[in-house]
XYZ file of C-alpha atoms in Angstrom:
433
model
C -14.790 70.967 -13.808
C -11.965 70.115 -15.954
C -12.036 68.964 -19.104
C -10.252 66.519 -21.052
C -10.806 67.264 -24.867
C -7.409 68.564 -25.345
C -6.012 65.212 -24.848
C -7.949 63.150 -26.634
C -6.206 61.695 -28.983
C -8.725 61.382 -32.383
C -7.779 58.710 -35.253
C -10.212 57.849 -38.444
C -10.962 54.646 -39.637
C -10.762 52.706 -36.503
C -13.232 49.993 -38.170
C -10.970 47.070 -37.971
C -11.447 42.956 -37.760
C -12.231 43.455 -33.672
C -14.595 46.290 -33.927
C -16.712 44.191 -36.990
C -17.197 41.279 -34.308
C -19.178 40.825 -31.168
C -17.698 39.452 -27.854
C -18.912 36.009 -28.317
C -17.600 35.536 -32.263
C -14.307 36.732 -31.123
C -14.470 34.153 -27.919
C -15.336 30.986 -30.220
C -12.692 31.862 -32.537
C -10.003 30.742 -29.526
C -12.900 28.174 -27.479
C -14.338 26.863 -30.831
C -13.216 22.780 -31.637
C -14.042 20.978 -34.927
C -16.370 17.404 -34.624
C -13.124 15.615 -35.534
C -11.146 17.276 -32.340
C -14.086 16.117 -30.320
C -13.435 12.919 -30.812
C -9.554 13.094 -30.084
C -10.646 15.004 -26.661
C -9.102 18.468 -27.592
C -12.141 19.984 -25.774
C -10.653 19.802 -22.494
C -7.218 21.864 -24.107
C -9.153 25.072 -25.284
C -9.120 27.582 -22.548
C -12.307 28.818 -20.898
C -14.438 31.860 -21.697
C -12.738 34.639 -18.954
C -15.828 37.551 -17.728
C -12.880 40.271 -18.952
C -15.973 43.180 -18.111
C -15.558 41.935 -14.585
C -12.929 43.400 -13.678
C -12.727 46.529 -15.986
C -16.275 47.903 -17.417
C -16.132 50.368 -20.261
C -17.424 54.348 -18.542
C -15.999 52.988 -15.133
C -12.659 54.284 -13.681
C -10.773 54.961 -10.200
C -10.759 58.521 -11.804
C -14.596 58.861 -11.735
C -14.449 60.113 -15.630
C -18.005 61.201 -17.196
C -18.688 60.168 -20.743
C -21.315 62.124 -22.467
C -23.894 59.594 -23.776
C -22.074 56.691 -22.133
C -22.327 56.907 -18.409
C -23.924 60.475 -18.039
C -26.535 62.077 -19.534
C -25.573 64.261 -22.564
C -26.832 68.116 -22.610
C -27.626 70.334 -24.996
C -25.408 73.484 -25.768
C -22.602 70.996 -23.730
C -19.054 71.307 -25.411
C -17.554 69.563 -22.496
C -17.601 65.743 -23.642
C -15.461 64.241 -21.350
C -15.309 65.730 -17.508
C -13.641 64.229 -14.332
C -16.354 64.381 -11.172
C -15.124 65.400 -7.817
C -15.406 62.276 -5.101
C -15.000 62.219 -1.238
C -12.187 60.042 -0.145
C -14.796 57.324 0.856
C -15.489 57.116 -2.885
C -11.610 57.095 -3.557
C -11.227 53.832 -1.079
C -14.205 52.031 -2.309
C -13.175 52.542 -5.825
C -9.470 51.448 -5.157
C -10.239 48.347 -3.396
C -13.000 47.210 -6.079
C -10.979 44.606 -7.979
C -9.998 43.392 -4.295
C -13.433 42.900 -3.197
C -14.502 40.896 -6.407
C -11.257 38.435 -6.024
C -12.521 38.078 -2.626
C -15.958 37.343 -3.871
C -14.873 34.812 -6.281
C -12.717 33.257 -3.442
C -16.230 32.705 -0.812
C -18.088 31.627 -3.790
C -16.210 28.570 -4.471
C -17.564 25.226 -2.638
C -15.041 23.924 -0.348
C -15.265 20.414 -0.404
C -15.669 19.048 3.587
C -13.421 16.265 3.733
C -14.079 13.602 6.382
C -11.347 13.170 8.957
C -10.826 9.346 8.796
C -8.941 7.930 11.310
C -4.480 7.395 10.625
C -5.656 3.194 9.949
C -8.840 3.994 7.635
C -6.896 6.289 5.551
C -5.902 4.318 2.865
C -2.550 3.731 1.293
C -1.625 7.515 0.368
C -3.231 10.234 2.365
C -7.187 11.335 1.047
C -7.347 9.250 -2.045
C -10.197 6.505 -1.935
C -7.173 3.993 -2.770
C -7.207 1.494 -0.073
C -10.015 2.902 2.404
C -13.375 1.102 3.391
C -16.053 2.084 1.061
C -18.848 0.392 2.786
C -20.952 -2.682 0.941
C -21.666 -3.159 -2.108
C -25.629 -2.617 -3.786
C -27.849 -5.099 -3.802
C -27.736 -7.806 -6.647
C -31.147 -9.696 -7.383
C -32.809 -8.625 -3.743
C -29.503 -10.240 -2.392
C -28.155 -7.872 0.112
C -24.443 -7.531 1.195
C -24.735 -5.380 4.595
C -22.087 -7.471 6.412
C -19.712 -7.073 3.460
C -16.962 -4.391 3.207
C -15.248 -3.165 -0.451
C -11.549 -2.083 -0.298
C -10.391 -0.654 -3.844
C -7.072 -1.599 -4.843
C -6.048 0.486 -8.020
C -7.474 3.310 -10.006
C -5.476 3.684 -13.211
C -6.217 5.342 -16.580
C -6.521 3.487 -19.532
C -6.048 3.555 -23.130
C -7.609 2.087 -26.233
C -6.739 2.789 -30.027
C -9.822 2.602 -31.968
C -9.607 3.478 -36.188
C -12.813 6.139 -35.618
C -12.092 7.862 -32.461
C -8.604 7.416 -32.189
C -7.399 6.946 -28.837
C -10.303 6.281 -26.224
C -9.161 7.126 -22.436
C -10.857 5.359 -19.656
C -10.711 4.927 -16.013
C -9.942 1.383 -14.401
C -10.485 0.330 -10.796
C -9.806 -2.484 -8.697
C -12.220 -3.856 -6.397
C -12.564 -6.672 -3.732
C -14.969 -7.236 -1.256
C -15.748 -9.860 1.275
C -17.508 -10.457 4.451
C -14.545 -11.464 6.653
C -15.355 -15.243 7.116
C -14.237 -16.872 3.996
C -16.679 -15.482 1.544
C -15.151 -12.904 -1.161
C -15.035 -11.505 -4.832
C -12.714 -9.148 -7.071
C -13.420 -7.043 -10.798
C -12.406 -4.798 -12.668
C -14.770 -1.763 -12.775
C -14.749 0.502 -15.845
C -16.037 4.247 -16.702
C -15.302 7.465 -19.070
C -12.333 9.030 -18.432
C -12.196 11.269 -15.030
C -14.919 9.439 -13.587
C -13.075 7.557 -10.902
C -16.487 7.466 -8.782
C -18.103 5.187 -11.415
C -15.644 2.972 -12.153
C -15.441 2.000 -8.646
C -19.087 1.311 -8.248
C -19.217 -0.737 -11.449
C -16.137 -2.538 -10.000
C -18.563 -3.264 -6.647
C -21.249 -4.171 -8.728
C -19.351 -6.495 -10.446
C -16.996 -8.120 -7.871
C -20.841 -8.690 -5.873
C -21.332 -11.016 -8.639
C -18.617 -12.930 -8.348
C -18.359 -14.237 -4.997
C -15.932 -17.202 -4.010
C -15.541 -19.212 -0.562
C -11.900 -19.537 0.471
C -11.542 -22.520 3.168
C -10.003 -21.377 6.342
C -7.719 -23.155 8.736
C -9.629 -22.831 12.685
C -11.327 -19.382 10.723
C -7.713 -17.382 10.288
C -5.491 -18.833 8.702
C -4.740 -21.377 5.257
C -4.135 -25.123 5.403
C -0.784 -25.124 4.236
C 2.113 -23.042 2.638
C 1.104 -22.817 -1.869
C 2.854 -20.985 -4.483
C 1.128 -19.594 -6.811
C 2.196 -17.143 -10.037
C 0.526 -14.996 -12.941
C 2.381 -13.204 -15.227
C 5.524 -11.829 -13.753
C 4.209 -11.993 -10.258
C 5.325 -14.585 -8.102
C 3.373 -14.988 -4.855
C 4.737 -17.474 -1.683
C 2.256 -17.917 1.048
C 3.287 -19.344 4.647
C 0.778 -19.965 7.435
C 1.745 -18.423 10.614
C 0.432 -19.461 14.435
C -2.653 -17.578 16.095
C -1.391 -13.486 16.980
C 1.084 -13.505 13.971
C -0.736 -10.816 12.183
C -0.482 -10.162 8.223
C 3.105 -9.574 7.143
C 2.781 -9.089 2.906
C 1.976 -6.917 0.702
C -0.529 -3.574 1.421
C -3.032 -4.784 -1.033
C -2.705 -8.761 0.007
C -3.307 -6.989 3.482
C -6.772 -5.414 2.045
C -7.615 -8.903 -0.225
C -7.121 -11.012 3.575
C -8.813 -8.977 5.548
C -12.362 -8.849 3.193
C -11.269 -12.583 2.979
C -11.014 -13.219 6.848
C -7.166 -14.142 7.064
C -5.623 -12.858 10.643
C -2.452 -15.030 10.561
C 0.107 -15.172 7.280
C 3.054 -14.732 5.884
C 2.875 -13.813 1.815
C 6.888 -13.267 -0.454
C 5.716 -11.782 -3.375
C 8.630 -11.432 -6.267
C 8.810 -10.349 -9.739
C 6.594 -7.671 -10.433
C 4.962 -6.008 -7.353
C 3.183 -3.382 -9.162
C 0.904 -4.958 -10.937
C -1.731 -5.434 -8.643
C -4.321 -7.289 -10.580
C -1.483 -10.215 -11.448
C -1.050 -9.975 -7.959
C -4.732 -10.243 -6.802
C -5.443 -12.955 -9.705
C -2.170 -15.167 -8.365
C -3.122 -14.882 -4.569
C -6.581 -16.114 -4.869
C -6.040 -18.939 -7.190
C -3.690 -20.222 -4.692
C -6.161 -19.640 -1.853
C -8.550 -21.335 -4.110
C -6.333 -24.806 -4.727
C -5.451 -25.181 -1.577
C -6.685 -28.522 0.272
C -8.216 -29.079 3.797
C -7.187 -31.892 6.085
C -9.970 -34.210 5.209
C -9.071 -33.886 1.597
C -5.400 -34.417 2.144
C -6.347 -37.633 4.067
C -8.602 -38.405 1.498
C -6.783 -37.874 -1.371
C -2.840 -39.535 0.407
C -4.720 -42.358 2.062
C -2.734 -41.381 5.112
C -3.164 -39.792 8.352
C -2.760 -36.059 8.451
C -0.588 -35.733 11.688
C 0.342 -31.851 13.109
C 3.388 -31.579 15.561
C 2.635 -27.784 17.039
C 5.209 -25.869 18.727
C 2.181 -25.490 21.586
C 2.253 -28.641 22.080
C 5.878 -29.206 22.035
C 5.835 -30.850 18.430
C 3.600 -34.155 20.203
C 2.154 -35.291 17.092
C -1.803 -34.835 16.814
C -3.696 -36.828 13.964
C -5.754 -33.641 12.765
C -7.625 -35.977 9.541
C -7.981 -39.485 8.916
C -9.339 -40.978 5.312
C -13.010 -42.012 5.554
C -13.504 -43.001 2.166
C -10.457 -44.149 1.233
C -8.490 -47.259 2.594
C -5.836 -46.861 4.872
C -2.390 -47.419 3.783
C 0.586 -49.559 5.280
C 4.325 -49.456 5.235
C 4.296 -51.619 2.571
C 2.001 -50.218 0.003
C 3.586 -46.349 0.704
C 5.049 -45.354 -2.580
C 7.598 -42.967 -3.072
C 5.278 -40.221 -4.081
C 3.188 -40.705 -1.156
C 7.060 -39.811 0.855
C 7.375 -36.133 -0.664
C 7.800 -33.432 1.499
C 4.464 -31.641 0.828
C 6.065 -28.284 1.321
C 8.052 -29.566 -2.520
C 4.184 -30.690 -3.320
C 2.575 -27.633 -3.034
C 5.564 -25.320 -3.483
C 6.099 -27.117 -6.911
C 9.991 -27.307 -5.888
C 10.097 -23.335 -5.685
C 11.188 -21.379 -2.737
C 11.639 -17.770 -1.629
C 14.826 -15.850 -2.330
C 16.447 -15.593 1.247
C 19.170 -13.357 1.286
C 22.179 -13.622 3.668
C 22.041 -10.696 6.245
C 24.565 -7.871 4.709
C 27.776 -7.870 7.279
C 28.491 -4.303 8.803
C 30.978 -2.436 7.227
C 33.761 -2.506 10.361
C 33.948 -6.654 10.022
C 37.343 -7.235 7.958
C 38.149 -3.923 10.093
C 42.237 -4.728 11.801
C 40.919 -3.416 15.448
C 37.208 -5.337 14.810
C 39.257 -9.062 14.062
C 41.527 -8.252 16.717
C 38.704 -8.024 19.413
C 37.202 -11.010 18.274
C 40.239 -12.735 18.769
C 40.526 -11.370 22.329
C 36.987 -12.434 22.976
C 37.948 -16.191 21.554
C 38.974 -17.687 24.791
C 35.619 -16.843 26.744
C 33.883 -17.957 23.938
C 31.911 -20.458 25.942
C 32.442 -19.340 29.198
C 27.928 -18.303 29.091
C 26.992 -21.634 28.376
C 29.523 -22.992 31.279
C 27.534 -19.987 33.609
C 24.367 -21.425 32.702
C 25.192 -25.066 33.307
C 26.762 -24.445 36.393
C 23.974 -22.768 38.051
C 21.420 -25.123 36.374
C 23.327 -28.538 38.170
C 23.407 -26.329 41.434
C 27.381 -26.552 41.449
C 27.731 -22.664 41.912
C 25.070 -21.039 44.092
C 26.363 -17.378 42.255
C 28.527 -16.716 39.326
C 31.481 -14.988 41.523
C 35.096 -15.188 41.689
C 34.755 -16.790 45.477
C 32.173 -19.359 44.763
C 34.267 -20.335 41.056
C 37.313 -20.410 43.056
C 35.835 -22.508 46.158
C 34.037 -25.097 43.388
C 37.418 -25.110 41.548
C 39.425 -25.945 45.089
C 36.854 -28.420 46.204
C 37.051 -30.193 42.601
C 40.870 -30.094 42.986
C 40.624 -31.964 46.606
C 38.091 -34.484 45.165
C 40.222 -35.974 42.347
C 43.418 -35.576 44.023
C 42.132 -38.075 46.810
C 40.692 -39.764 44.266
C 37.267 -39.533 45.246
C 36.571 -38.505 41.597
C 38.612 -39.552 38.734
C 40.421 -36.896 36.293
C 38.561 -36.131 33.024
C 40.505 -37.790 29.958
C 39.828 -36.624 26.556
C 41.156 -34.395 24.022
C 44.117 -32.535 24.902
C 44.988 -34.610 28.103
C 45.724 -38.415 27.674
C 47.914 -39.456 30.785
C 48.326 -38.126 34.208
C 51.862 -38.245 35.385
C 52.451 -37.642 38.956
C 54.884 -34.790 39.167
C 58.623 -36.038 41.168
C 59.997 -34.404 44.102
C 63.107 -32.912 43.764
């Protein structure tokens, strides 16, 4: 065997501040945090303890070097210290793929997390994230059970709150809703430690369980009538829509009507769109203000008459006051003659915004084709009416020009008289030369 001695390198006083301390002192001196950091959370900054001996171990090399007294046996009469063993090239392999084989170790030994595969609807608003899917019903509150309920959260934010001993104070937020579909619903806030999202959420379902409203619902899918209603910034204009319409608003109005029960509406929200508990707090308290029929007839003293495009705007008395006296012509006032879309829509109404014009319409060659098209202009509705009164059996030169010569015969025998109006006054039979 060879021996190394000759180049090993020997140095005195190697006692220094690394060799005086053990592993573990010299790890806390980079891990270690005061009881004043604690508080200010600069526990989760310090990096982790690494297992350095892991990958390299002190005796162990690709070079299969023997250490007297470290990782073989020392001898007596020995003045070889340090020798290099001879290995098969099976040895040589396994020894050069060792750091491989632990990174592949540490790779198995993680958990994967199994992720359910929801379905593209049940998803949520962004991909994985428990934002927006169905999270099933909420626990039971006093032996009161919520099975046929369903819990959408809205929002999971972080939160912040100066305090004069801890300093700032993190925390996770979460909106909740939940509702059973037919009119019966409830919204919190649910709040945890920071980075646990999970709890927050169930301490939102707890507590939107415990606050359960009824929302009245017009033939179980749509509202009464057309409310604005605002908080904060957030300006919210609800329209009812006919049966098949669907839910045109907002994604989390979508989530708050469907734990509500609402199939059918139309919802403008303006201002601030991001703030999503303005914009749950503003929804409901117009759902919750709104009136039924019997109340408006109650309240107006009036009939409550619907003219439906189904029924080709007939008028329908839908309410009639019970309690309340009927009133006549005479004893109307003028506030009993406002427009109750000004009533409930306090005099607001949604921004509409004229359609944006393409860029080629003050174009030279777009106005000039428009002004070719001006003469036919009507000539569609004349096709239409034609063929409607039966005049023209098909919209052909042949039949025009045989209704056109027939028409010609008729009022020049005078059968029919000739059209006066705009642009032709007088008929003045033409002379013969």
């Amino acid at each position: 065997m060879a021996s190394l001695l000759p180049l090993i390198q020997t140095r005195g006083n190697t006692v220094n501040f690394f060799m005086r301390r053990s592993g573990p002192e010299l790890w806390k001196t980079l891990t270690s945090v005061s009881k004043s950091g604690q508080k200010k959370g600069r526990r989760n900054t310090r990096q982790p303890v690494r297992p350095l001996n892991r990958f390299y171990r002190i005796g162990s090399s690709p070079m299969k070097v023997e250490f007297a007294g470290l990782n073989a046996p020392m001898r007596l009469n020995d003045e070889n210290l340090m020798t290099i063993a001879e290995q098969t090239e099976d040895e040589i392999r396994d020894s050069m793929g060792g750091t491989k084989k632990i990174l592949e170790e540490k790779d198995t030994g993680k958990k994967k997390r199994n992720r359910e595969k929801l379905h593209p609807m049940e998803r949520g608003f962004s991909g994985t994230q428990l934002v927006g899917q169905k999270l099933g019903a909420p626990p039971p509150v006093d032996g009161v059970n919520f099975d046929d309920f369903e819990t959408y959260c809205l929002e999971v934010k972080r939160t912040s709150n100066m305090t004069n001993v801890f300093g700032r104070v993190h925390t996770m937020s979460a909106l909740v809703v939940t509702g059973n579909g037919r009119g019966l619903a409830g919204y919190a806030v649910g709040k945890a430690p920071i980075h646990r999202t999970t709890t927050a959420i169930i301490n939102g379902m707890g507590m939107a369980s415990r606050k359960i409203f009824h929302v009245e619902l017009h033939e179980g899918r749509t509202i009464y009538q057309d409310f604005y209603a605002e908080c904060r910034n957030t300006r919210v204009f609800a329209q009812r829509r006919p049966r098949g319409f669907g839910l045109t608003c907002h994604p989390r109005l979508i989530k708050i009507c469907e734990a509500i029960g609402i199939k059918d509406i139309y919802v403008k929200v303006e201002g601030s769109t991001k703030n999503y508990l303005a914009l749950t707090h503003a929804f409901v308290t117009g759902l919750l203000n709104q009136e039924t029929h019997q109340q408006l007839a109650e309240r107006k003293g009036l009939h409550v008459v619907e003219m439906s495009p189904s029924r080709h705007f007939l008028p329908q008395i839908v309410a009639s006051p019970i309690s309340t006296e009927l009133k006549t012509e005479e004893t109307l006032e003028a506030l009993d003659r406002l427009n109750l879309d000004d009533f409930y829509g306090e005099g607001r109404y949604p921004l509409r915004k004229p359609k944006a014009l393409p860029f080629f319409s003050n174009l030279e060659g777009h106005l000039d084709a428009r002004w070719r098209k001006h003469p036919f202009r009507n000539q569609e509705s004349t096709m239409i009416r034609l063929i409607a009164d039966n005049m023209v059996p098909r919209w052909t030169r042949d039949a025009r020009a045989a209704w056109a010569e027939q028409r010609n015969e008729r009022m020049t025998t005078g059968v029919e008289p000739m059209p006066l109006g705009i642009g032709l006054s007088h008929v003045v039979p033409k002379k013969d030369d």
